[in-house]
Amino acid sequence: METGKMTELEQRMTEDFIWAENAPEVQQNPEHFGKLVAVHHQRVLAVGKDRQALVQQAATAVGVPVEQFVVVLVPRPGLWETPH
């Protein structure tokens, strides 16, 4: 199977995902802890616990299809730390 280049949409969504997973303004915002965030062009457009409602809210806000959003879970601080 031959792999091709990513489309512009795939590239943008990959960049959005990497940004959302690493950006302090996403990962360290107390309003995001334990919730999902919908990201589009490195902007958080919606925050919540219901993925479907979240992407619909974001899609309505910017007028693009729900499939064009990256959704990531922002863990609570300390969730992945090992107790000493």
Short mmCIF file of C-alpha atoms in Angstrom, two decimals:
data_model
loop_
_atom_site.label_atom_id
_atom_site.label_comp_id
_atom_site.label_asym_id
_atom_site.label_seq_id
_atom_site.Cartn_x
_atom_site.Cartn_y
_atom_site.Cartn_z
CA MET A 1 0.00 0.00 0.00
CA GLU A 2 1.41 3.34 -1.01
CA THR A 3 1.05 6.25 1.35
CA GLY A 4 0.24 9.63 -0.10
CA LYS A 5 0.62 13.14 1.12
CA MET A 6 -1.89 14.48 3.58
CA THR A 7 -4.60 16.76 2.32
CA GLU A 8 -4.66 20.35 3.57
CA LEU A 9 -7.50 19.42 5.94
CA GLU A 10 -5.61 16.41 7.32
CA GLN A 11 -2.48 18.52 7.80
CA ARG A 12 -4.41 21.26 9.61
CA MET A 13 -6.20 18.77 11.83
CA THR A 14 -2.88 17.08 12.69
CA GLU A 15 -1.40 20.47 13.59
CA ASP A 16 -4.49 21.31 15.66
CA PHE A 17 -4.18 18.01 17.54
CA ILE A 18 -0.48 18.50 18.30
CA TRP A 19 -1.15 22.06 19.41
CA ALA A 20 -4.09 21.07 21.65
CA GLU A 21 -2.09 18.27 23.29
CA ASN A 22 0.83 20.59 24.09
CA ALA A 23 -0.37 24.19 24.38
CA PRO A 24 -0.33 25.51 27.96
CA GLU A 25 -3.43 27.62 27.24
CA VAL A 26 -5.30 24.38 26.59
CA GLN A 27 -3.71 21.90 28.98
CA GLN A 28 -3.24 24.24 31.96
CA ASN A 29 -6.57 26.09 31.85
CA PRO A 30 -8.60 25.08 34.94
CA GLU A 31 -11.83 25.53 32.95
CA HIS A 32 -10.71 22.68 30.66
CA PHE A 33 -9.67 20.13 33.34
CA GLY A 34 -11.52 16.84 32.91
CA LYS A 35 -13.38 18.10 29.85
CA LEU A 36 -13.27 17.84 26.08
CA VAL A 37 -12.18 20.80 23.98
CA ALA A 38 -13.07 21.34 20.32
CA VAL A 39 -10.19 22.91 18.39
CA HIS A 40 -10.14 24.53 14.96
CA HIS A 41 -7.14 26.45 13.56
CA GLN A 42 -5.41 26.30 16.96
CA ARG A 43 -8.33 27.92 18.74
CA VAL A 44 -10.50 26.35 21.41
CA LEU A 45 -14.06 26.94 20.24
CA ALA A 46 -16.04 24.88 22.73
CA VAL A 47 -15.51 23.09 26.05
CA GLY A 48 -17.72 20.46 27.66
CA LYS A 49 -18.38 16.81 28.43
CA ASP A 50 -20.81 15.93 25.62
CA ARG A 51 -18.75 15.43 22.47
CA GLN A 52 -21.68 15.68 20.06
CA ALA A 53 -23.00 18.91 21.59
CA LEU A 54 -19.48 20.29 21.74
CA VAL A 55 -18.69 19.86 18.05
CA GLN A 56 -22.15 21.11 17.06
CA GLN A 57 -21.63 24.27 19.12
CA ALA A 58 -18.19 24.80 17.54
CA ALA A 59 -19.49 24.09 14.02
CA THR A 60 -22.29 26.62 14.47
CA ALA A 61 -19.82 29.22 15.80
CA VAL A 62 -17.53 29.11 12.75
CA GLY A 63 -19.78 27.64 10.05
CA VAL A 64 -17.80 24.51 9.17
CA PRO A 65 -18.78 20.80 9.25
CA VAL A 66 -18.42 18.97 12.56
CA GLU A 67 -15.92 16.57 10.94
CA GLN A 68 -13.36 19.38 10.68
CA PHE A 69 -12.79 19.72 14.43
CA VAL A 70 -10.21 18.07 16.60
CA VAL A 71 -11.54 17.06 20.01
CA VAL A 72 -9.16 16.28 22.86
CA LEU A 73 -9.63 15.40 26.50
CA VAL A 74 -7.78 17.65 28.91
CA PRO A 75 -6.81 15.57 31.95
CA ARG A 76 -7.05 16.88 35.47
CA PRO A 77 -3.66 17.82 36.93
CA GLY A 78 -1.96 14.89 38.62
CA LEU A 79 -4.14 12.31 36.89
CA TRP A 80 -1.16 10.61 35.26
CA GLU A 81 1.33 11.07 38.10
CA THR A 82 2.48 8.05 40.08
CA PRO A 83 1.97 8.34 43.86
CA HIS A 84 5.20 8.32 45.88
#
